[in-house]
Structures are given as structure tokens and as C-alpha cells.
CSV table of C-alpha atoms and ligand atoms in Angstrom, one decimal:
chain,number,residue,atom,x,y,z
A,1232,MET,CA,74.0,90.1,58.3
A,1233,LYS,CA,77.0,90.8,60.6
A,1234,ILE,CA,80.2,91.8,58.7
A,1235,ILE,CA,83.6,92.1,60.3
A,1236,SER,CA,85.6,94.5,58.2
A,1237,ILE,CA,89.3,95.3,58.0
A,1238,GLU,CA,91.1,98.5,56.9
A,1239,SER,CA,94.9,98.8,56.6
A,1240,SER,CA,95.5,100.8,53.4
A,1241,CYS,CA,97.7,103.5,55.0
A,1242,ASP,CA,98.5,104.3,58.6
A,1243,GLU,CA,95.4,103.3,60.6
A,1244,THR,CA,94.7,99.7,61.5
A,1245,SER,CA,91.0,99.4,61.9
A,1246,VAL,CA,88.4,96.6,62.4
A,1247,ALA,CA,84.7,97.1,62.7
A,1248,ILE,CA,81.5,95.1,63.1
A,1249,THR,CA,78.6,96.4,61.0
A,1250,GLU,CA,75.1,95.2,60.2
A,1251,GLY,CA,73.8,96.9,57.0
A,1252,ARG,CA,74.4,100.6,57.7
A,1253,ARG,CA,74.5,100.1,61.5
A,1254,VAL,CA,77.9,100.3,63.2
A,1255,LEU,CA,78.2,98.0,66.2
A,1256,SER,CA,81.9,98.8,66.8
A,1257,ASN,CA,84.7,100.6,65.0
A,1258,ILE,CA,88.2,100.3,66.5
A,1259,VAL,CA,91.0,102.5,65.0
A,1260,ALA,CA,94.6,102.1,66.0
A,1261,THR,CA,96.4,105.1,64.5
A,1262,GLN,CA,100.2,105.1,63.7
A,1263,ILE,CA,100.3,108.9,63.5
A,1264,PRO,CA,102.6,109.5,66.5
A,1265,GLU,CA,105.2,107.2,64.9
A,1266,HIS,CA,105.1,108.7,61.3
A,1267,LYS,CA,105.0,112.2,62.8
A,1268,ILE,CA,108.8,111.9,63.4
A,1269,TYR,CA,109.4,111.6,59.6
A,1270,GLY,CA,106.8,114.2,58.5
A,1271,GLY,CA,104.9,111.6,56.4
A,1272,VAL,CA,103.9,107.9,56.3
A,1273,VAL,CA,106.9,105.5,56.1
A,1274,PRO,CA,105.5,102.4,54.2
A,1275,GLU,CA,107.7,99.8,55.7
A,1276,ILE,CA,106.9,101.0,59.3
A,1277,ALA,CA,103.2,101.1,58.4
A,1278,SER,CA,103.2,97.5,57.3
A,1279,ARG,CA,105.0,96.3,60.4
A,1280,ARG,CA,102.7,98.2,62.7
A,1281,HIS,CA,99.6,96.7,61.0
A,1282,ALA,CA,101.0,93.2,61.4
A,1283,GLU,CA,101.5,93.9,65.1
A,1284,ALA,CA,98.2,95.5,65.8
A,1285,ILE,CA,95.7,93.7,63.7
A,1286,SER,CA,94.8,90.7,66.0
A,1287,ALA,CA,94.3,92.9,69.1
A,1288,VAL,CA,92.2,95.4,67.2
A,1289,CYS,CA,90.1,92.6,65.8
A,1290,GLN,CA,89.5,91.2,69.4
A,1291,GLU,CA,88.6,94.7,70.6
A,1292,ALA,CA,86.1,95.2,67.8
A,1293,LEU,CA,84.4,91.9,68.6
A,1294,CYS,CA,84.3,92.6,72.3
A,1295,GLU,CA,82.9,96.2,71.9
A,1296,ALA,CA,80.2,94.9,69.6
A,1297,GLY,CA,79.3,92.2,72.1
A,1298,VAL,CA,79.7,89.4,69.5
A,1299,THR,CA,82.0,86.4,68.9
A,1300,LEU,CA,83.4,85.1,65.6
A,1301,GLU,CA,80.6,82.6,65.5
A,1302,ASP,CA,78.2,85.5,65.0
A,1303,ILE,CA,80.0,86.7,61.9
A,1304,ASP,CA,78.4,86.2,58.5
A,1305,ALA,CA,81.1,87.7,56.2
A,1306,VAL,CA,84.6,89.2,56.2
A,1307,ALA,CA,85.3,92.4,54.3
A,1308,VAL,CA,88.6,94.0,53.6
A,1309,THR,CA,90.1,97.0,51.8
A,1310,PHE,CA,92.1,95.5,49.0
A,1311,ALA,CA,92.9,98.6,46.8
A,1312,PRO,CA,94.1,101.3,46.4
A,1313,GLY,CA,96.8,102.1,49.1
A,1314,LEU,CA,100.3,101.2,50.3
A,1315,ILE,CA,100.9,97.7,48.9
A,1316,GLY,CA,102.7,96.3,52.0
A,1317,ALA,CA,100.0,97.8,54.3
A,1318,LEU,CA,97.1,96.5,52.2
A,1319,LEU,CA,98.7,93.0,52.2
A,1320,VAL,CA,98.5,92.7,55.9
A,1321,GLY,CA,94.8,93.3,56.0
A,1322,VAL,CA,94.1,91.2,52.9
A,1323,ASN,CA,95.9,88.2,54.2
A,1324,PHE,CA,94.4,88.5,57.7
A,1325,ALA,CA,90.9,88.7,56.1
A,1326,LYS,CA,91.5,85.7,53.8
A,1327,GLY,CA,92.6,83.6,56.8
A,1328,LEU,CA,89.6,84.7,58.8
A,1329,ALA,CA,87.1,84.1,56.1
A,1330,LEU,CA,88.6,80.7,55.3
A,1331,SER,CA,88.6,79.6,59.0
A,1332,LEU,CA,85.0,80.8,59.5
A,1333,ASP,CA,83.8,79.4,56.2
A,1334,VAL,CA,82.0,82.7,55.3
A,1335,PRO,CA,82.2,84.9,52.2
A,1336,LEU,CA,85.1,87.3,51.7
A,1337,ILE,CA,84.2,90.8,50.4
A,1338,PRO,CA,86.9,92.9,48.7
A,1339,VAL,CA,86.2,96.7,49.1
A,1340,HIS,CA,87.7,99.6,47.1
A,1341,HIS,CA,89.1,102.2,49.5
A,1342,LEU,CA,87.4,105.2,47.9
A,1343,ARG,CA,84.1,103.4,47.6
A,1344,SER,CA,84.2,102.9,51.4
A,1345,HIS,CA,85.0,106.6,52.0
A,1346,ILE,CA,81.8,107.4,50.0
A,1347,ALA,CA,79.9,104.8,52.1
A,1348,ALA,CA,80.8,106.7,55.3
A,1349,ASN,CA,78.0,109.0,54.3
A,1350,TYR,CA,75.4,106.2,54.6
A,1351,VAL,CA,76.1,105.6,58.3
A,1352,ASP,CA,74.2,108.4,59.9
A,1353,ASN,CA,72.1,109.4,56.9
A,1354,GLU,CA,69.4,106.7,56.5
A,1355,GLU,CA,67.7,108.6,53.7
A,1356,LEU,CA,70.8,108.9,51.4
A,1357,LYS,CA,70.6,106.7,48.4
A,1358,PRO,CA,72.2,106.8,44.9
A,1359,PRO,CA,72.2,108.5,42.5
A,1360,PHE,CA,74.2,111.4,43.8
A,1361,LEU,CA,77.5,113.2,43.0
A,1362,CYS,CA,80.4,112.8,45.4
A,1363,LEU,CA,83.7,114.8,45.9
A,1364,THR,CA,86.2,112.4,47.5
A,1365,VAL,CA,89.2,114.2,48.8
A,1366,SER,CA,91.9,112.6,50.9
A,1367,GLY,CA,95.7,112.4,51.3
A,1368,GLY,CA,96.2,110.5,48.1
A,1369,ASN,CA,93.1,111.1,46.0
A,1370,SER,CA,90.8,113.9,44.8
A,1371,ILE,CA,88.0,112.8,42.5
A,1372,ILE,CA,84.5,113.9,41.4
A,1373,THR,CA,82.4,110.8,40.9
A,1374,GLU,CA,78.8,110.1,39.9
A,1375,VAL,CA,77.5,107.4,42.3
A,1376,THR,CA,74.9,105.9,40.0
A,1377,ASP,CA,74.2,103.0,42.3
A,1378,TYR,CA,75.8,101.6,45.5
A,1379,THR,CA,78.4,99.7,43.5
A,1380,LYS,CA,78.3,101.7,40.2
A,1381,PHE,CA,80.5,104.7,39.8
A,1382,LYS,CA,81.5,107.1,37.0
A,1383,THR,CA,84.4,109.4,37.5
A,1384,LEU,CA,84.0,112.8,36.0
A,1385,GLY,CA,87.4,114.2,36.9
A,1386,GLY,CA,90.2,114.1,39.4
A,1387,THR,CA,93.6,115.5,40.2
A,1388,ARG,CA,96.2,115.5,37.4
A,1389,ASP,CA,99.0,115.6,40.0
A,1390,ASP,CA,98.8,116.0,43.8
A,1391,ALA,CA,95.7,115.3,45.9
A,1392,ALA,CA,94.2,118.2,48.0
A,1393,GLY,CA,95.4,116.5,51.2
A,1394,GLU,CA,98.9,116.3,49.9
A,1395,CYS,CA,98.8,120.0,49.1
A,1396,PHE,CA,97.6,120.7,52.7
A,1397,ASP,CA,100.1,118.4,54.3
A,1398,LYS,CA,103.2,119.5,52.5
A,1399,THR,CA,102.5,123.3,52.7
A,1400,ALA,CA,101.7,122.8,56.4
A,1401,ARG,CA,105.0,121.0,56.9
A,1402,ALA,CA,106.8,123.9,55.2
A,1403,LEU,CA,105.0,126.2,57.7
A,1404,GLY,CA,106.3,124.1,60.6
A,1405,LEU,CA,102.9,122.8,61.6
A,1406,ASP,CA,102.3,119.5,63.3
A,1407,TYR,CA,101.5,116.3,61.4
A,1408,PRO,CA,99.2,115.5,59.7
A,1409,GLY,CA,99.4,119.0,58.3
A,1410,GLY,CA,95.9,119.4,56.9
A,1411,VAL,CA,94.4,119.0,60.4
A,1412,TYR,CA,96.6,121.7,61.9
A,1413,LEU,CA,96.5,124.1,59.0
A,1414,ASP,CA,92.7,124.0,59.3
A,1415,LYS,CA,93.0,124.7,63.1
A,1416,VAL,CA,95.4,127.7,62.9
A,1417,ALA,CA,93.8,129.3,59.8
A,1418,THR,CA,92.2,132.7,60.4
A,1419,GLU,CA,91.3,135.2,57.5
A,1420,PRO,CA,92.8,134.7,54.0
A,1421,ASP,CA,94.7,137.6,52.4
A,1422,PHE,CA,95.4,137.2,48.7
A,1423,LYS,CA,97.0,140.7,48.5
A,1424,LYS,CA,99.6,139.7,51.1
A,1425,TYR,CA,100.0,136.1,49.7
A,1426,PRO,CA,99.0,136.1,46.0
A,1427,LEU,CA,98.7,132.4,45.4
A,1428,PRO,CA,98.2,131.1,41.9
A,1429,LEU,CA,94.8,129.7,40.7
A,1430,PRO,CA,95.8,126.4,38.9
A,1431,HIS,CA,94.5,125.7,35.4
A,1432,THR,CA,93.5,122.3,34.1
A,1433,ASP,CA,92.1,121.5,30.6
A,1434,GLY,CA,89.6,118.9,32.0
A,1435,GLU,CA,86.4,120.6,33.1
A,1436,TYR,CA,86.3,118.6,36.4
A,1437,ASP,CA,90.0,118.0,36.9
A,1438,PHE,CA,92.2,119.5,39.6
A,1439,SER,CA,95.8,120.4,39.9
A,1440,PHE,CA,97.4,121.1,43.2
A,1441,SER,CA,101.2,120.6,42.7
A,1442,GLY,CA,101.8,124.1,41.3
A,1443,LEU,CA,100.0,125.7,44.2
A,1444,LYS,CA,102.0,123.5,46.7
A,1445,THR,CA,105.3,124.5,45.1
A,1446,SER,CA,104.5,128.2,45.0
A,1447,VAL,CA,103.6,128.1,48.7
A,1448,ILE,CA,106.9,126.3,49.5
A,1449,ASN,CA,108.9,128.8,47.4
A,1450,LEU,CA,107.1,131.7,49.1
A,1451,ILE,CA,108.0,130.3,52.5
A,1452,HIS,CA,111.7,129.7,51.6
A,1453,ASN,CA,112.1,133.2,49.9
A,1454,SER,CA,110.6,134.9,53.0
A,1455,LYS,CA,113.0,132.9,55.3
A,1456,GLN,CA,116.0,133.9,53.1
A,1457,LYS,CA,114.9,137.6,53.3
A,1458,GLY,CA,114.2,137.4,57.0
A,1459,ILE,CA,110.5,138.2,56.5
A,1460,GLU,CA,108.3,136.6,59.1
A,1461,ILE,CA,105.4,134.5,57.7
A,1462,ASP,CA,102.0,135.2,59.1
A,1463,ILE,CA,101.1,131.5,59.6
A,1464,PRO,CA,97.4,131.9,60.4
A,1465,VAL,CA,96.8,134.2,57.4
A,1466,LEU,CA,98.9,132.1,54.9
A,1467,SER,CA,97.2,128.9,56.2
A,1468,ALA,CA,93.8,130.6,55.6
A,1469,THR,CA,94.8,131.7,52.2
A,1470,ILE,CA,96.0,128.2,51.2
A,1471,ARG,CA,92.8,126.7,52.6
A,1472,LYS,CA,90.6,129.2,50.7
A,1473,ARG,CA,92.4,128.6,47.4
A,1474,VAL,CA,92.1,124.8,47.7
A,1475,CYS,CA,88.4,125.0,48.8
A,1476,ASP,CA,87.6,127.5,46.0
A,1477,ILE,CA,88.8,125.0,43.4
A,1478,LEU,CA,87.1,122.0,45.0
A,1479,VAL,CA,83.8,123.8,45.6
A,1480,ASP,CA,83.7,125.5,42.2
A,1481,LYS,CA,84.3,122.3,40.2
A,1482,THR,CA,81.9,120.1,42.3
A,1483,VAL,CA,79.0,122.5,42.1
A,1484,LYS,CA,79.5,123.0,38.4
A,1485,ALA,CA,79.5,119.2,37.9
A,1486,ALA,CA,76.3,118.9,39.9
A,1487,GLN,CA,74.6,121.6,37.9
A,1488,ASN,CA,75.8,120.3,34.5
A,1489,LYS,CA,74.8,116.7,35.3
A,1490,GLY,CA,71.6,117.7,37.0
A,1491,TYR,CA,72.3,116.3,40.5
A,1492,LYS,CA,70.3,117.7,43.4
A,1493,THR,CA,72.2,115.6,46.0
A,1494,VAL,CA,76.0,116.0,46.6
A,1495,ALA,CA,78.2,114.3,49.2
A,1496,LEU,CA,81.7,114.9,50.5
A,1497,ALA,CA,84.0,112.0,51.4
A,1498,GLY,CA,87.6,111.3,52.6
A,1499,GLY,CA,89.9,112.8,55.2
A,1500,VAL,CA,89.8,116.3,53.7
A,1501,SER,CA,86.0,116.3,54.0
A,1502,ALA,CA,86.7,117.1,57.7
A,1503,ASN,CA,88.0,120.6,56.6
A,1504,SER,CA,85.8,123.3,58.2
A,1505,GLU,CA,86.1,125.7,55.4
A,1506,LEU,CA,85.2,123.0,52.8
A,1507,ARG,CA,82.1,122.1,54.7
A,1508,ARG,CA,81.1,125.7,55.2
A,1509,ARG,CA,81.6,126.8,51.6
A,1510,MET,CA,80.0,123.6,50.2
A,1511,SER,CA,77.0,124.1,52.4
A,1512,GLU,CA,76.7,127.8,51.4
A,1513,GLU,CA,77.0,127.0,47.6
A,1514,CYS,CA,74.7,124.0,47.7
A,1515,GLU,CA,72.0,125.9,49.5
A,1516,LYS,CA,72.3,128.7,46.9
A,1517,HIS,CA,71.7,126.2,44.1
A,1518,GLY,CA,69.0,124.1,45.8
A,1519,ILE,CA,71.3,121.1,46.3
A,1520,LYS,CA,71.1,118.8,49.3
A,1521,LEU,CA,74.6,118.3,50.8
A,1522,TYR,CA,75.8,115.3,52.9
A,1523,TYR,CA,79.1,114.8,54.6
A,1524,PRO,CA,80.2,112.1,57.0
A,1525,PRO,CA,80.4,112.6,60.8
A,1526,LEU,CA,84.0,113.6,61.7
A,1527,LYS,CA,84.9,110.2,63.2
A,1528,TYR,CA,84.2,108.5,59.8
A,1529,CYS,CA,86.0,111.1,57.6
A,1530,GLY,CA,89.5,109.5,58.1
A,1531,ASP,CA,90.4,105.9,57.4
A,1532,ASN,CA,88.2,103.5,59.4
A,1533,ALA,CA,86.8,100.0,59.0
A,1534,ALA,CA,83.1,100.9,59.7
A,1535,MET,CA,82.9,102.6,56.2
A,1536,VAL,CA,84.4,99.4,54.7
A,1537,GLY,CA,81.8,97.2,56.4
A,1538,VAL,CA,78.9,99.5,55.1
A,1539,GLN,CA,80.2,99.4,51.5
A,1540,ALA,CA,80.8,95.7,51.8
A,1541,TYR,CA,77.1,95.1,52.5
A,1542,TYR,CA,76.2,96.6,49.2
A,1543,GLU,CA,79.1,94.9,47.4
A,1544,TYR,CA,77.8,91.6,48.8
A,1545,LEU,CA,74.2,92.3,47.6
A,1546,SER,CA,75.7,93.0,44.1
A,1547,GLY,CA,77.5,89.7,44.1
A,1548,ASN,CA,81.0,91.1,44.4
A,1549,ILE,CA,82.5,88.3,46.4
A,1550,GLY,CA,86.3,87.4,46.5
A,1551,ASP,CA,88.1,84.2,47.1
A,1552,VAL,CA,91.4,83.0,48.4
A,1553,SER,CA,93.2,84.3,45.3
A,1554,LEU,CA,92.4,87.9,46.3
A,1555,ASN,CA,95.5,90.1,46.2
A,1556,ALA,CA,96.2,93.7,47.2
A,1557,VAL,CA,96.3,96.3,44.5
A,1558,ALA,CA,98.2,99.6,44.9
A,1559,THR,CA,96.3,101.6,42.3
A,1560,LEU,CA,92.8,101.0,40.9
A,1561,PRO,CA,90.1,103.3,39.6
A,1562,ILE,CA,86.9,103.5,41.6
A,1563,ASP,CA,84.8,102.5,38.6
A,1564,TYR,CA,86.8,99.2,38.0
A,1565,ASN,CA,84.8,96.2,36.9
A,1566,CYS,CA,84.3,94.0,39.9
A,1567,GLN,CA,83.5,90.9,37.8
A,1568,ASP,CA,86.9,91.0,36.0
B,2549,KG4,O1,91.1,109.8,54.1
B,2549,KG4,P1,92.4,109.9,54.9
B,2549,KG4,O2,92.3,109.7,56.4
B,2549,KG4,O3,93.5,109.0,54.3
B,2549,KG4,C1,93.7,108.7,53.0
B,2549,KG4,O4,93.1,107.8,52.5
B,2549,KG4,O5,94.5,109.5,52.4
B,2549,KG4,O6,92.9,111.4,54.6
B,2549,KG4,C2,94.0,111.9,55.2
B,2549,KG4,C3,94.2,113.3,54.7
B,2549,KG4,C4,95.5,114.0,55.2
B,2549,KG4,O7,96.0,114.6,54.0
B,2549,KG4,C5,95.0,115.0,56.2
B,2549,KG4,O8,95.9,116.1,56.4
B,2549,KG4,C6,93.7,115.4,55.7
B,2549,KG4,O9,93.1,114.2,55.2
B,2549,KG4,N1,92.8,116.0,56.7
B,2549,KG4,C7,92.4,117.3,56.5
B,2549,KG4,C8,91.7,117.6,57.7
B,2549,KG4,N2,91.6,116.5,58.4
B,2549,KG4,C9,92.3,115.5,57.8
B,2549,KG4,N3,92.7,118.2,55.6
B,2549,KG4,C10,92.2,119.5,55.8
B,2549,KG4,N4,91.5,119.8,56.9
B,2549,KG4,C11,91.2,118.9,57.8
B,2549,KG4,N5,90.4,119.3,58.9
């Protein structure tokens, strides 16, 4: 079954052709250079760029996979959560395509597709497993009880881990998107030099990153006012270690308490080198098998949408022409509603 999938939830326009877990093509047109000027994604610009790019990206995906629209058996699209104007471009394009080809339309939840990125190169990975999904807008720990059944154990009470990386990196004057560059410049952490707070949350598996973010920004401003030079590689490493400590600690605790022997990482922040290293170390210590997606599937892309769509299709989660974009929606929403 060949699926053409469309992703436009934020600042990447992506179209892929997949067959089950196999990726035949995955084209990603990024808007990063444009949003870089503003230090963050400008929703109106994102929507307009998606509208401009989507047809050409679609053509390229078909061409690279060596197929035509006649070979397509279903159309999949990210419909939630994300920037509403950006999502609408993909949703409307997908509806038109499905209607004209007379094939099923498969709505896909963005975070479900991030988790599905793990299936691409890991043939043996099957639910149930526990997943930490960390991106620019989300940080959640989820039980993946089946391919389309999820139970969220906890998540951020305020900012996502990616937001914390991006905003602290911006205050440090690093390039955009900050998380990527903070990870690149980080050397050894030093909590004596930079005593960053360890955030507290009441929920056992919940996170909080806004206090940490604010304390780093205040530290940078205070140092500037006093004319004290910031050691960027050391502060970057200290921020990175603090964020990873929290993510790793809660995820491993959740796996142990719930009896999971398989854990996966997902989302843009799962590309973080320290997060991968620490999770690998801790999982090995506790006899847990760890999976994470190849770097090219960590960020937003349509291949992961196509792979998740295959399982949504098998579960009967099919959309119709009334499909709409949704800005916020929990991963464990009821598809039949
Ligand atoms: O999943 P994604 O591409 O988009 C969302 O759905 O949010 O995630 C983007 C986030 C950004 O915050 C970016 O800075 C972060 O992932 N990111 C990283 C790294 N690579 C991307 N954060 C830390 N370390 C990285 N290596």
C-alpha cells in the first residue's frame, strides 16, 4: 500500500511516499533561513511559505520515489497539533488530492508520527513500549500500548524542552534554531560556576522548564550588566546537562515503575547528543532496550507521518472531506469521535 503523506505543522513543508515502514522518498523544504531573522517561527510567514512550496515538494517526492499519482493508494496528513494556519495548508492540499484520486484520507497526529519515526529503521520495534517525545512545542512521556493506542503519563506544565534550549541559546547569541547550536558548542558543565535550579513538579512524570529558562536568561542579563563575560560552551553544557538530567531521570523512573523493558525517544530534541548518551547509559544500567530515530527523522518530516498513517489505516482511522486542522490535541484523543 503506497501512501503519500504531507507534513506542514510548523516550519517544514514535507511530502513523502511510504509503503508500510519503508520510505521510498522524503522531501523536506525547510523555512529555517527565513524565520532565523526573527529568532523564532512567524506563523503567518510559515503558512504562506507552505502554500508556495507544497505542490513542488509533492512533485519531487513522487519523482524521487519513481511513482506517479496513479500508484498512490492513500493520502495522509498531519492535522494536529501545530500552527493552525500552517496545518490548514497541508490539510486542504491532502483533502483535494484524496478527493481527486478517490483514495482514503488518513489524518495523523503530529506526536504519534514523531514516535513512528522509530519504526523506520528498527524493523523489530513493536508496541508496547514507553516513549519520551521532546520537541520545540511538546515534552511528554507516553505509554505506547499499541500502534494507535497511547496513554500519557506526564508532560510539561509550562515550556517544552526544545523551547528552553531555543530561548536560552538565543539569549547566548547562538544561531537559530538554538537547540541545535547549543548542543554543538557545549563542552563540560560546571554547576559551581553556573548554579542552575532543578525545577520541581508535583506530578511524578511531569516536567517544568520555564523557571530554568528564566533563570538562565536572568543570569546572562546580570552578567552583561556587570561586564562579566559568559563562558558560552560551559553554560551551554550546564543547561544541556540540567535539561537532560530531568528528562532522563523521569523517563527511566517511569519505565521502571510501569515495568517497560523497551524505551524510545522521539521529536526534534531526541537529536540531542547528551540526551542520547545519557539515556543509552541509564537504559543499559537498568536492562532497558533503547531506540531513537535516525537524525534525519528526528525533526519534522513526512516519512514519519506516512509510517504512522499505515497503522492508523489498519485501525480504521480514516478521515473525510470534513477534516479540519486542530491546534491542540492530546496524543491519546479518541480517533472515532
Ligand atoms: O520536532 P521538531 O523538529 O519540531 C517540533 O515539532 O517542535 O523539534 C524542533 C526542536 C527545536 O526546539 C530545536 O532546537 C530542537 O528540536 N533540536 C534540538 C537539537 N536538534 C533539534 N535540541 C537540542 N539538541 C539538538 N541537537
